[in-house]
Amino acid sequence: MRIILDTDPGIDDSLAILFLAAQPDIEIVAVGSVHGNVPAPAAAENALRVLDIAGLHNVPVAVGAHRPLAQELRTTEFVHGADGLGGQAGPAPSRRPADVSAAEQIVTLARANPGELTLLALGPLTNVALATLLEPRLPHLLRSVMVLGGALGVPGNVTTHAEANMWHDPEAADLVFDSGFPDMTLVSLDVTEKARADEAWMAALAEISTPRAQFASALLKHYSDFYSRMFGFRTCTIHDPLAAVLLQDPTLAEYKEVVVTVELRGTHTRGQLITDWRNIVDDSDIESKAGQGRTPVRAATSVNTEAFLTRLFEALK
């Protein structure tokens, strides 16, 4: 599997990169950064740092969108640390980002490799939205797309209704879901909130002396400090690596086809992912059915958490 990774590292994004880098059947063709956990330029530098740790010194990294399409920039260093890596960023990366935007990089690679590349979007969807505007054929040039984000049947994690990646750029997300990607998988809070690492799992990782494991363990120390204050016990929710694991092995989850839109105007619900769960046979009398006419996405609804954590642990070793 050859993938383009769109990401905003970020602690869990970094763990996802380390997982992907450890898979012999996956090639990271290119990485694009986006605003989200940190600003896009900082996210690009973090991606380069993590790729260096993973031994992937030749994967190009392009800086992506510096701000959302229609709102001010808001980042979440209070979760991921001032450097986005829980204080583990260290010196500047060994190389510089590519001289092209992340959206342009997606389009160029998709045109050059029609039907061959999978896009894994782990951050806000600004770059993906811009790429679809640059190249309307993009949905049919990519092999498939996996999106991490949203909350279908559970509360949000930034507001009561909105998940972080949707909240950071609702307009971009809605544009992507309306672009007609024929093979799109959604990994939402409905499953990532079940994918929590406990204290024993993190302690076992900390015992491993490899540079990759020690770096991952240091990231998780900061991340689990945040979640432990939230829950009152040592744990952390590992969102992004779950999408990476399901990209490699989709059989670890169950799915349901849904049509989704993103709420753009609600005072308290902006960024909420909307789907119509009603089983309506004849909806001819319904004036407005959410997402009517859009291409369905395949949403993960349950996940084998134990198998996921085992796969991730083995990769981080």
PDB file of C-alpha atoms in Angstrom:
ATOM      1  CA  MET A   1       0.000   0.000   0.000  1.00  0.00           C
ATOM      2  CA  ARG A   2       1.370   3.408  -1.023  1.00  0.00           C
ATOM      3  CA  ILE A   3       0.019   6.319   0.994  1.00  0.00           C
ATOM      4  CA  ILE A   4       0.022  10.100   1.126  1.00  0.00           C
ATOM      5  CA  LEU A   5      -0.172  11.156   4.763  1.00  0.00           C
ATOM      6  CA  ASP A   6      -1.879  14.444   5.677  1.00  0.00           C
ATOM      7  CA  THR A   7      -1.250  15.228   9.329  1.00  0.00           C
ATOM      8  CA  ASP A   8      -0.682  17.770  12.108  1.00  0.00           C
ATOM      9  CA  PRO A   9       1.883  16.203  14.506  1.00  0.00           C
ATOM     10  CA  GLY A  10       0.852  16.167  17.375  1.00  0.00           C
ATOM     11  CA  ILE A  11       1.605  13.299  19.708  1.00  0.00           C
ATOM     12  CA  ASP A  12      -0.834  10.696  18.425  1.00  0.00           C
ATOM     13  CA  ASP A  13      -0.059  11.707  14.817  1.00  0.00           C
ATOM     14  CA  SER A  14       3.600  10.969  15.559  1.00  0.00           C
ATOM     15  CA  LEU A  15       2.734   7.539  16.925  1.00  0.00           C
ATOM     16  CA  ALA A  16       0.752   6.873  13.737  1.00  0.00           C
ATOM     17  CA  ILE A  17       3.803   7.775  11.634  1.00  0.00           C
ATOM     18  CA  LEU A  18       5.962   5.406  13.673  1.00  0.00           C
ATOM     19  CA  PHE A  19       3.412   2.623  13.195  1.00  0.00           C
ATOM     20  CA  LEU A  20       3.231   3.135   9.434  1.00  0.00           C
ATOM     21  CA  ALA A  21       7.018   3.319   9.121  1.00  0.00           C
ATOM     22  CA  ALA A  22       7.340  -0.090  10.786  1.00  0.00           C
ATOM     23  CA  GLN A  23       5.072  -1.858   8.290  1.00  0.00           C
ATOM     24  CA  PRO A  24       6.886  -3.654   5.466  1.00  0.00           C
ATOM     25  CA  ASP A  25       3.748  -3.633   3.312  1.00  0.00           C
ATOM     26  CA  ILE A  26       3.220   0.142   3.543  1.00  0.00           C
ATOM     27  CA  GLU A  27       5.160   2.889   1.770  1.00  0.00           C
ATOM     28  CA  ILE A  28       4.761   6.505   2.882  1.00  0.00           C
ATOM     29  CA  VAL A  29       5.142   8.297  -0.450  1.00  0.00           C
ATOM     30  CA  ALA A  30       4.805  11.826   0.934  1.00  0.00           C
ATOM     31  CA  VAL A  31       3.615  13.768   3.965  1.00  0.00           C
ATOM     32  CA  GLY A  32       1.726  17.056   4.076  1.00  0.00           C
ATOM     33  CA  SER A  33       1.322  19.152   7.205  1.00  0.00           C
ATOM     34  CA  VAL A  34      -1.783  21.057   8.212  1.00  0.00           C
ATOM     35  CA  HIS A  35      -2.767  23.428  11.012  1.00  0.00           C
ATOM     36  CA  GLY A  36      -4.455  21.765  13.972  1.00  0.00           C
ATOM     37  CA  ASN A  37      -2.510  20.537  16.966  1.00  0.00           C
ATOM     38  CA  VAL A  38       0.158  23.110  16.078  1.00  0.00           C
ATOM     39  CA  PRO A  39       0.558  25.580  13.181  1.00  0.00           C
ATOM     40  CA  ALA A  40       1.318  23.994   9.798  1.00  0.00           C
ATOM     41  CA  PRO A  41       5.036  24.966   9.671  1.00  0.00           C
ATOM     42  CA  ALA A  42       5.646  23.463  13.123  1.00  0.00           C
ATOM     43  CA  ALA A  43       3.671  20.351  12.120  1.00  0.00           C
ATOM     44  CA  ALA A  44       5.926  19.928   9.063  1.00  0.00           C
ATOM     45  CA  GLU A  45       9.069  20.176  11.195  1.00  0.00           C
ATOM     46  CA  ASN A  46       7.647  17.628  13.631  1.00  0.00           C
ATOM     47  CA  ALA A  47       6.827  15.272  10.764  1.00  0.00           C
ATOM     48  CA  LEU A  48      10.429  15.535   9.572  1.00  0.00           C
ATOM     49  CA  ARG A  49      11.707  14.803  13.077  1.00  0.00           C
ATOM     50  CA  VAL A  50       9.542  11.708  13.448  1.00  0.00           C
ATOM     51  CA  LEU A  51      10.436  10.444   9.975  1.00  0.00           C
ATOM     52  CA  ASP A  52      14.110  10.792  10.941  1.00  0.00           C
ATOM     53  CA  ILE A  53      13.531   8.714  14.081  1.00  0.00           C
ATOM     54  CA  ALA A  54      11.760   6.121  11.931  1.00  0.00           C
ATOM     55  CA  GLY A  55      14.653   6.042   9.471  1.00  0.00           C
ATOM     56  CA  LEU A  56      12.617   7.483   6.586  1.00  0.00           C
ATOM     57  CA  HIS A  57      15.016  10.224   5.544  1.00  0.00           C
ATOM     58  CA  ASN A  58      13.842  10.556   1.939  1.00  0.00           C
ATOM     59  CA  VAL A  59      10.080  10.996   2.353  1.00  0.00           C
ATOM     60  CA  PRO A  60       9.165  14.537   1.228  1.00  0.00           C
ATOM     61  CA  VAL A  61       7.203  16.725   3.640  1.00  0.00           C
ATOM     62  CA  ALA A  62       5.222  19.690   2.314  1.00  0.00           C
ATOM     63  CA  VAL A  63       3.844  22.508   4.451  1.00  0.00           C
ATOM     64  CA  GLY A  64       0.099  22.754   4.056  1.00  0.00           C
ATOM     65  CA  ALA A  65      -2.666  25.183   4.882  1.00  0.00           C
ATOM     66  CA  HIS A  66      -1.699  27.732   7.539  1.00  0.00           C
ATOM     67  CA  ARG A  67      -5.301  28.453   8.505  1.00  0.00           C
ATOM     68  CA  PRO A  68      -8.854  27.165   8.016  1.00  0.00           C
ATOM     69  CA  LEU A  69     -10.971  28.156   5.024  1.00  0.00           C
ATOM     70  CA  ALA A  70     -13.413  30.414   6.862  1.00  0.00           C
ATOM     71  CA  GLN A  71     -12.419  30.978  10.489  1.00  0.00           C
ATOM     72  CA  GLU A  72      -9.450  32.071  12.563  1.00  0.00           C
ATOM     73  CA  LEU A  73      -6.557  29.735  13.322  1.00  0.00           C
ATOM     74  CA  ARG A  74      -6.930  27.816  16.590  1.00  0.00           C
ATOM     75  CA  THR A  75      -4.360  25.268  17.734  1.00  0.00           C
ATOM     76  CA  THR A  76      -4.225  22.892  20.705  1.00  0.00           C
ATOM     77  CA  GLU A  77      -0.779  23.041  22.241  1.00  0.00           C
ATOM     78  CA  PHE A  78      -2.443  22.738  25.655  1.00  0.00           C
ATOM     79  CA  VAL A  79      -2.915  19.047  24.792  1.00  0.00           C
ATOM     80  CA  HIS A  80       0.273  18.299  22.846  1.00  0.00           C
ATOM     81  CA  GLY A  81       2.764  20.694  24.423  1.00  0.00           C
ATOM     82  CA  ALA A  82       4.221  23.955  23.153  1.00  0.00           C
ATOM     83  CA  ASP A  83       6.284  22.096  20.543  1.00  0.00           C
ATOM     84  CA  GLY A  84       3.493  19.650  19.669  1.00  0.00           C
ATOM     85  CA  LEU A  85       5.615  16.735  20.857  1.00  0.00           C
ATOM     86  CA  GLY A  86       5.229  17.008  24.612  1.00  0.00           C
ATOM     87  CA  GLY A  87       8.594  18.767  24.966  1.00  0.00           C
ATOM     88  CA  GLN A  88      10.421  16.049  22.992  1.00  0.00           C
ATOM     89  CA  ALA A  89      10.994  17.945  19.734  1.00  0.00           C
ATOM     90  CA  GLY A  90      14.687  18.520  20.389  1.00  0.00           C
ATOM     91  CA  PRO A  91      16.931  20.114  17.727  1.00  0.00           C
ATOM     92  CA  ALA A  92      15.766  21.249  14.305  1.00  0.00           C
ATOM     93  CA  PRO A  93      15.129  18.454  11.803  1.00  0.00           C
ATOM     94  CA  SER A  94      17.918  17.350   9.492  1.00  0.00           C
ATOM     95  CA  ARG A  95      16.247  18.701   6.335  1.00  0.00           C
ATOM     96  CA  ARG A  96      13.745  21.270   5.178  1.00  0.00           C
ATOM     97  CA  PRO A  97      10.210  20.851   3.821  1.00  0.00           C
ATOM     98  CA  ALA A  98       9.628  20.547   0.096  1.00  0.00           C
ATOM     99  CA  ASP A  99       9.097  23.694  -1.959  1.00  0.00           C
ATOM    100  CA  VAL A 100       5.458  22.930  -2.740  1.00  0.00           C
ATOM    101  CA  SER A 101       2.218  23.173  -0.806  1.00  0.00           C
ATOM    102  CA  ALA A 102       0.643  20.047   0.662  1.00  0.00           C
ATOM    103  CA  ALA A 103      -2.477  20.434  -1.509  1.00  0.00           C
ATOM    104  CA  GLU A 104      -0.366  20.746  -4.661  1.00  0.00           C
ATOM    105  CA  GLN A 105       1.653  17.715  -3.578  1.00  0.00           C
ATOM    106  CA  ILE A 106      -1.519  15.615  -3.252  1.00  0.00           C
ATOM    107  CA  VAL A 107      -2.706  16.654  -6.714  1.00  0.00           C
ATOM    108  CA  THR A 108       0.664  16.137  -8.409  1.00  0.00           C
ATOM    109  CA  LEU A 109       1.119  12.663  -6.929  1.00  0.00           C
ATOM    110  CA  ALA A 110      -2.470  11.615  -7.668  1.00  0.00           C
ATOM    111  CA  ARG A 111      -2.173  12.708 -11.303  1.00  0.00           C
ATOM    112  CA  ALA A 112       1.146  10.877 -11.696  1.00  0.00           C
ATOM    113  CA  ASN A 113      -0.141   7.674 -10.045  1.00  0.00           C
ATOM    114  CA  PRO A 114      -3.835   7.363 -10.938  1.00  0.00           C
ATOM    115  CA  GLY A 115      -5.643   4.728  -8.912  1.00  0.00           C
ATOM    116  CA  GLU A 116      -2.523   3.761  -6.953  1.00  0.00           C
ATOM    117  CA  LEU A 117      -2.337   6.014  -3.879  1.00  0.00           C
ATOM    118  CA  THR A 118      -4.307   5.999  -0.646  1.00  0.00           C
ATOM    119  CA  LEU A 119      -4.764   9.260   1.263  1.00  0.00           C
ATOM    120  CA  LEU A 120      -4.705   9.028   5.056  1.00  0.00           C
ATOM    121  CA  ALA A 121      -5.977  12.293   6.562  1.00  0.00           C
ATOM    122  CA  LEU A 122      -5.222  12.539  10.289  1.00  0.00           C
ATOM    123  CA  GLY A 123      -5.759  16.277  10.754  1.00  0.00           C
ATOM    124  CA  PRO A 124      -8.215  18.991   9.730  1.00  0.00           C
ATOM    125  CA  LEU A 125      -9.249  18.547   6.093  1.00  0.00           C
ATOM    126  CA  THR A 126      -8.120  21.923   4.747  1.00  0.00           C
ATOM    127  CA  ASN A 127      -5.418  20.491   2.466  1.00  0.00           C
ATOM    128  CA  VAL A 128      -7.736  17.807   1.125  1.00  0.00           C
ATOM    129  CA  ALA A 129     -10.455  20.371   0.410  1.00  0.00           C
ATOM    130  CA  LEU A 130      -7.979  22.617  -1.409  1.00  0.00           C
ATOM    131  CA  ALA A 131      -6.721  19.655  -3.415  1.00  0.00           C
ATOM    132  CA  THR A 132     -10.256  18.808  -4.562  1.00  0.00           C
ATOM    133  CA  LEU A 133     -10.693  22.423  -5.674  1.00  0.00           C
ATOM    134  CA  LEU A 134      -7.417  22.278  -7.605  1.00  0.00           C
ATOM    135  CA  GLU A 135      -8.282  18.920  -9.186  1.00  0.00           C
ATOM    136  CA  PRO A 136     -11.986  18.007  -9.351  1.00  0.00           C
ATOM    137  CA  ARG A 137     -11.019  14.508 -10.583  1.00  0.00           C
ATOM    138  CA  LEU A 138      -9.159  13.815  -7.334  1.00  0.00           C
ATOM    139  CA  PRO A 139     -11.843  11.479  -5.888  1.00  0.00           C
ATOM    140  CA  HIS A 140     -11.295   9.170  -8.867  1.00  0.00           C
ATOM    141  CA  LEU A 141      -7.513   9.574  -9.071  1.00  0.00           C
ATOM    142  CA  LEU A 142      -6.943   8.255  -5.554  1.00  0.00           C
ATOM    143  CA  ARG A 143      -7.286   4.570  -4.730  1.00  0.00           C
ATOM    144  CA  SER A 144      -9.043   5.312  -1.436  1.00  0.00           C
ATOM    145  CA  VAL A 145      -9.255   7.815   1.406  1.00  0.00           C
ATOM    146  CA  MET A 146      -9.337   7.326   5.160  1.00  0.00           C
ATOM    147  CA  VAL A 147     -10.369  10.238   7.386  1.00  0.00           C
ATOM    148  CA  LEU A 148      -9.831  10.443  11.121  1.00  0.00           C
ATOM    149  CA  GLY A 149     -12.387  12.687  12.740  1.00  0.00           C
ATOM    150  CA  GLY A 150     -15.933  13.464  13.697  1.00  0.00           C
ATOM    151  CA  ALA A 151     -18.327  12.030  16.229  1.00  0.00           C
ATOM    152  CA  LEU A 152     -21.466  10.283  15.021  1.00  0.00           C
ATOM    153  CA  GLY A 153     -23.094   8.797  18.104  1.00  0.00           C
ATOM    154  CA  VAL A 154     -20.892  10.123  20.910  1.00  0.00           C
ATOM    155  CA  PRO A 155     -20.070  13.590  22.269  1.00  0.00           C
ATOM    156  CA  GLY A 156     -17.357  15.732  20.716  1.00  0.00           C
ATOM    157  CA  ASN A 157     -13.962  16.244  22.317  1.00  0.00           C
ATOM    158  CA  VAL A 158     -13.553  19.990  21.710  1.00  0.00           C
ATOM    159  CA  THR A 159     -17.160  21.042  22.212  1.00  0.00           C
ATOM    160  CA  THR A 160     -20.138  18.999  23.347  1.00  0.00           C
ATOM    161  CA  HIS A 161     -20.840  18.171  19.699  1.00  0.00           C
ATOM    162  CA  ALA A 162     -17.667  18.727  17.643  1.00  0.00           C
ATOM    163  CA  GLU A 163     -14.546  16.577  17.319  1.00  0.00           C
ATOM    164  CA  ALA A 164     -11.204  18.366  16.926  1.00  0.00           C
ATOM    165  CA  ASN A 165     -10.460  17.767  13.230  1.00  0.00           C
ATOM    166  CA  MET A 166     -13.971  18.823  12.189  1.00  0.00           C
ATOM    167  CA  TRP A 167     -13.972  21.784  14.586  1.00  0.00           C
ATOM    168  CA  HIS A 168     -10.679  23.153  13.267  1.00  0.00           C
ATOM    169  CA  ASP A 169     -12.147  23.572   9.753  1.00  0.00           C
ATOM    170  CA  PRO A 170     -15.829  22.666   9.352  1.00  0.00           C
ATOM    171  CA  GLU A 171     -16.112  24.174   5.854  1.00  0.00           C
ATOM    172  CA  ALA A 172     -13.210  22.094   4.558  1.00  0.00           C
ATOM    173  CA  ALA A 173     -14.612  18.921   6.085  1.00  0.00           C
ATOM    174  CA  ASP A 174     -18.039  19.474   4.576  1.00  0.00           C
ATOM    175  CA  LEU A 175     -16.516  20.174   1.163  1.00  0.00           C
ATOM    176  CA  VAL A 176     -14.574  16.897   1.309  1.00  0.00           C
ATOM    177  CA  PHE A 177     -17.627  14.856   2.310  1.00  0.00           C
ATOM    178  CA  ASP A 178     -19.503  16.463  -0.591  1.00  0.00           C
ATOM    179  CA  SER A 179     -16.774  15.764  -3.176  1.00  0.00           C
ATOM    180  CA  GLY A 180     -17.892  12.270  -4.111  1.00  0.00           C
ATOM    181  CA  PHE A 181     -14.952  10.118  -3.032  1.00  0.00           C
ATOM    182  CA  PRO A 182     -16.153   6.619  -3.984  1.00  0.00           C
ATOM    183  CA  ASP A 183     -14.041   4.800  -1.383  1.00  0.00           C
ATOM    184  CA  MET A 184     -13.825   6.762   1.856  1.00  0.00           C
ATOM    185  CA  THR A 185     -13.563   5.327   5.358  1.00  0.00           C
ATOM    186  CA  LEU A 186     -14.301   7.385   8.467  1.00  0.00           C
ATOM    187  CA  VAL A 187     -12.653   6.619  11.809  1.00  0.00           C
ATOM    188  CA  SER A 188     -14.482   8.759  14.346  1.00  0.00           C
ATOM    189  CA  LEU A 189     -14.572   9.229  18.110  1.00  0.00           C
ATOM    190  CA  ASP A 190     -17.160   6.439  18.149  1.00  0.00           C
ATOM    191  CA  VAL A 191     -14.247   3.985  17.924  1.00  0.00           C
ATOM    192  CA  THR A 192     -11.171   6.005  18.930  1.00  0.00           C
ATOM    193  CA  GLU A 193     -12.640   6.744  22.354  1.00  0.00           C
ATOM    194  CA  LYS A 194     -12.643   2.983  22.899  1.00  0.00           C
ATOM    195  CA  ALA A 195      -8.975   2.720  21.925  1.00  0.00           C
ATOM    196  CA  ARG A 196      -7.369   3.748  25.197  1.00  0.00           C
ATOM    197  CA  ALA A 197      -4.005   2.590  26.474  1.00  0.00           C
ATOM    198  CA  ASP A 198      -3.876   1.807  30.188  1.00  0.00           C
ATOM    199  CA  GLU A 199      -1.043   2.253  32.671  1.00  0.00           C
ATOM    200  CA  ALA A 200       0.220  -1.324  32.247  1.00  0.00           C
ATOM    201  CA  TRP A 201       0.481  -0.958  28.453  1.00  0.00           C
ATOM    202  CA  MET A 202       2.426   2.296  28.756  1.00  0.00           C
ATOM    203  CA  ALA A 203       4.677   0.881  31.498  1.00  0.00           C
ATOM    204  CA  ALA A 204       5.524  -2.120  29.305  1.00  0.00           C
ATOM    205  CA  LEU A 205       6.474   0.176  26.427  1.00  0.00           C
ATOM    206  CA  ALA A 206       8.671   2.256  28.746  1.00  0.00           C
ATOM    207  CA  GLU A 207      10.680  -0.881  29.572  1.00  0.00           C
ATOM    208  CA  ILE A 208      11.842  -1.272  25.963  1.00  0.00           C
ATOM    209  CA  SER A 209      15.199   0.396  25.312  1.00  0.00           C
ATOM    210  CA  THR A 210      15.049   1.008  21.556  1.00  0.00           C
ATOM    211  CA  PRO A 211      15.166   4.686  20.459  1.00  0.00           C
ATOM    212  CA  ARG A 212      11.751   4.393  18.835  1.00  0.00           C
ATOM    213  CA  ALA A 213      10.129   2.930  21.943  1.00  0.00           C
ATOM    214  CA  GLN A 214      11.781   5.446  24.257  1.00  0.00           C
ATOM    215  CA  PHE A 215      10.659   8.365  22.072  1.00  0.00           C
ATOM    216  CA  ALA A 216       7.099   7.005  21.928  1.00  0.00           C
ATOM    217  CA  SER A 217       7.094   6.447  25.677  1.00  0.00           C
ATOM    218  CA  ALA A 218       8.203  10.034  26.322  1.00  0.00           C
ATOM    219  CA  LEU A 219       5.413  11.315  24.077  1.00  0.00           C
ATOM    220  CA  LEU A 220       2.875   9.174  25.896  1.00  0.00           C
ATOM    221  CA  LYS A 221       4.059  10.413  29.288  1.00  0.00           C
ATOM    222  CA  HIS A 222       3.009  13.958  28.364  1.00  0.00           C
ATOM    223  CA  TYR A 223      -0.162  12.779  26.628  1.00  0.00           C
ATOM    224  CA  SER A 224      -1.249  10.558  29.509  1.00  0.00           C
ATOM    225  CA  ASP A 225      -0.658  13.399  31.972  1.00  0.00           C
ATOM    226  CA  PHE A 226      -3.343  15.367  30.097  1.00  0.00           C
ATOM    227  CA  TYR A 227      -5.794  12.459  29.985  1.00  0.00           C
ATOM    228  CA  SER A 228      -5.117  11.460  33.573  1.00  0.00           C
ATOM    229  CA  ARG A 229      -6.185  14.916  34.740  1.00  0.00           C
ATOM    230  CA  MET A 230      -9.372  14.437  32.729  1.00  0.00           C
ATOM    231  CA  PHE A 231     -10.262  10.895  33.879  1.00  0.00           C
ATOM    232  CA  GLY A 232      -8.596  10.730  37.286  1.00  0.00           C
ATOM    233  CA  PHE A 233      -6.437   7.686  36.463  1.00  0.00           C
ATOM    234  CA  ARG A 234      -3.475   6.940  34.179  1.00  0.00           C
ATOM    235  CA  THR A 235      -4.718   6.439  30.605  1.00  0.00           C
ATOM    236  CA  CYS A 236      -4.709   8.071  27.198  1.00  0.00           C
ATOM    237  CA  THR A 237      -6.823   7.891  24.064  1.00  0.00           C
ATOM    238  CA  ILE A 238      -4.714   7.084  20.998  1.00  0.00           C
ATOM    239  CA  HIS A 239      -6.818   8.440  18.142  1.00  0.00           C
ATOM    240  CA  ASP A 240      -4.559   8.681  15.084  1.00  0.00           C
ATOM    241  CA  PRO A 241      -2.746   5.333  15.335  1.00  0.00           C
ATOM    242  CA  LEU A 242      -6.098   3.557  15.273  1.00  0.00           C
ATOM    243  CA  ALA A 243      -6.787   4.977  11.810  1.00  0.00           C
ATOM    244  CA  ALA A 244      -3.312   3.894  10.679  1.00  0.00           C
ATOM    245  CA  VAL A 245      -3.838   0.349  11.983  1.00  0.00           C
ATOM    246  CA  LEU A 246      -7.289   0.084  10.378  1.00  0.00           C
ATOM    247  CA  LEU A 247      -5.832   1.334   7.109  1.00  0.00           C
ATOM    248  CA  GLN A 248      -3.506  -1.665   7.111  1.00  0.00           C
ATOM    249  CA  ASP A 249      -6.039  -4.144   8.507  1.00  0.00           C
ATOM    250  CA  PRO A 250      -9.675  -3.019   8.177  1.00  0.00           C
ATOM    251  CA  THR A 251     -10.895  -6.351   9.565  1.00  0.00           C
ATOM    252  CA  LEU A 252     -10.186  -5.130  13.111  1.00  0.00           C
ATOM    253  CA  ALA A 253     -13.356  -3.000  12.967  1.00  0.00           C
ATOM    254  CA  GLU A 254     -16.986  -3.227  11.919  1.00  0.00           C
ATOM    255  CA  TYR A 255     -18.508  -0.596   9.636  1.00  0.00           C
ATOM    256  CA  LYS A 256     -21.733   0.958   8.486  1.00  0.00           C
ATOM    257  CA  GLU A 257     -22.342   3.030   5.369  1.00  0.00           C
ATOM    258  CA  VAL A 258     -23.543   6.523   6.241  1.00  0.00           C
ATOM    259  CA  VAL A 259     -24.000   9.843   4.494  1.00  0.00           C
ATOM    260  CA  VAL A 260     -22.475  12.724   6.431  1.00  0.00           C
ATOM    261  CA  THR A 261     -22.589  16.500   6.486  1.00  0.00           C
ATOM    262  CA  VAL A 262     -20.936  18.989   8.812  1.00  0.00           C
ATOM    263  CA  GLU A 263     -22.916  21.596  10.742  1.00  0.00           C
ATOM    264  CA  LEU A 264     -21.606  25.035   9.757  1.00  0.00           C
ATOM    265  CA  ARG A 265     -23.983  27.538  11.380  1.00  0.00           C
ATOM    266  CA  GLY A 266     -25.112  26.226  14.750  1.00  0.00           C
ATOM    267  CA  THR A 267     -24.240  28.433  17.707  1.00  0.00           C
ATOM    268  CA  HIS A 268     -23.437  25.420  19.880  1.00  0.00           C
ATOM    269  CA  THR A 269     -23.062  22.733  17.208  1.00  0.00           C
ATOM    270  CA  ARG A 270     -20.664  24.173  14.610  1.00  0.00           C
ATOM    271  CA  GLY A 271     -18.347  21.391  13.455  1.00  0.00           C
ATOM    272  CA  GLN A 272     -20.732  18.596  14.444  1.00  0.00           C
ATOM    273  CA  LEU A 273     -20.829  15.625  12.087  1.00  0.00           C
ATOM    274  CA  ILE A 274     -24.416  14.925  11.031  1.00  0.00           C
ATOM    275  CA  THR A 275     -25.827  11.689   9.667  1.00  0.00           C
ATOM    276  CA  ASP A 276     -29.406  10.462   9.353  1.00  0.00           C
ATOM    277  CA  TRP A 277     -29.723   7.138  11.174  1.00  0.00           C
ATOM    278  CA  ARG A 278     -33.458   6.811  10.434  1.00  0.00           C
ATOM    279  CA  ASN A 279     -34.445   3.778   8.384  1.00  0.00           C
ATOM    280  CA  ILE A 280     -36.814   5.537   6.013  1.00  0.00           C
ATOM    281  CA  VAL A 281     -38.042   3.567   3.007  1.00  0.00           C
ATOM    282  CA  ASP A 282     -40.009   6.390   1.376  1.00  0.00           C
ATOM    283  CA  ASP A 283     -38.691   9.836   2.181  1.00  0.00           C
ATOM    284  CA  SER A 284     -40.459  11.666  -0.632  1.00  0.00           C
ATOM    285  CA  ASP A 285     -42.428  13.765   1.834  1.00  0.00           C
ATOM    286  CA  ILE A 286     -39.404  14.800   3.876  1.00  0.00           C
ATOM    287  CA  GLU A 287     -38.288  18.289   2.939  1.00  0.00           C
ATOM    288  CA  SER A 288     -34.714  17.926   4.153  1.00  0.00           C
ATOM    289  CA  LYS A 289     -32.792  14.707   4.718  1.00  0.00           C
ATOM    290  CA  ALA A 290     -29.237  15.254   5.944  1.00  0.00           C
ATOM    291  CA  GLY A 291     -26.687  14.689   3.216  1.00  0.00           C
ATOM    292  CA  GLN A 292     -29.227  13.841   0.520  1.00  0.00           C
ATOM    293  CA  GLY A 293     -27.440  13.069  -2.749  1.00  0.00           C
ATOM    294  CA  ARG A 294     -23.969  12.639  -1.243  1.00  0.00           C
ATOM    295  CA  THR A 295     -21.763   9.589  -1.688  1.00  0.00           C
ATOM    296  CA  PRO A 296     -21.869   7.412   1.456  1.00  0.00           C
ATOM    297  CA  VAL A 297     -18.753   6.833   3.539  1.00  0.00           C
ATOM    298  CA  ARG A 298     -17.855   3.661   5.412  1.00  0.00           C
ATOM    299  CA  ALA A 299     -17.848   4.574   9.108  1.00  0.00           C
ATOM    300  CA  ALA A 300     -16.179   2.371  11.693  1.00  0.00           C
ATOM    301  CA  THR A 301     -18.701   1.546  14.415  1.00  0.00           C
ATOM    302  CA  SER A 302     -16.775  -0.877  16.646  1.00  0.00           C
ATOM    303  CA  VAL A 303     -13.162  -1.962  16.994  1.00  0.00           C
ATOM    304  CA  ASN A 304     -11.084  -4.789  18.454  1.00  0.00           C
ATOM    305  CA  THR A 305      -9.171  -2.637  20.941  1.00  0.00           C
ATOM    306  CA  GLU A 306      -6.957  -5.427  22.250  1.00  0.00           C
ATOM    307  CA  ALA A 307      -5.754  -6.360  18.760  1.00  0.00           C
ATOM    308  CA  PHE A 308      -5.172  -2.693  17.919  1.00  0.00           C
ATOM    309  CA  LEU A 309      -3.043  -2.086  21.012  1.00  0.00           C
ATOM    310  CA  THR A 310      -1.039  -5.249  20.325  1.00  0.00           C
ATOM    311  CA  ARG A 311      -0.317  -4.160  16.738  1.00  0.00           C
ATOM    312  CA  LEU A 312       0.711  -0.680  17.861  1.00  0.00           C
ATOM    313  CA  PHE A 313       2.914  -2.013  20.668  1.00  0.00           C
ATOM    314  CA  GLU A 314       4.783  -4.313  18.300  1.00  0.00           C
ATOM    315  CA  ALA A 315       5.395  -1.452  15.870  1.00  0.00           C
ATOM    316  CA  LEU A 316       6.630   0.946  18.559  1.00  0.00           C
ATOM    317  CA  LYS A 317       9.097  -1.665  19.830  1.00  0.00           C
TER     318      LYS A 317
END
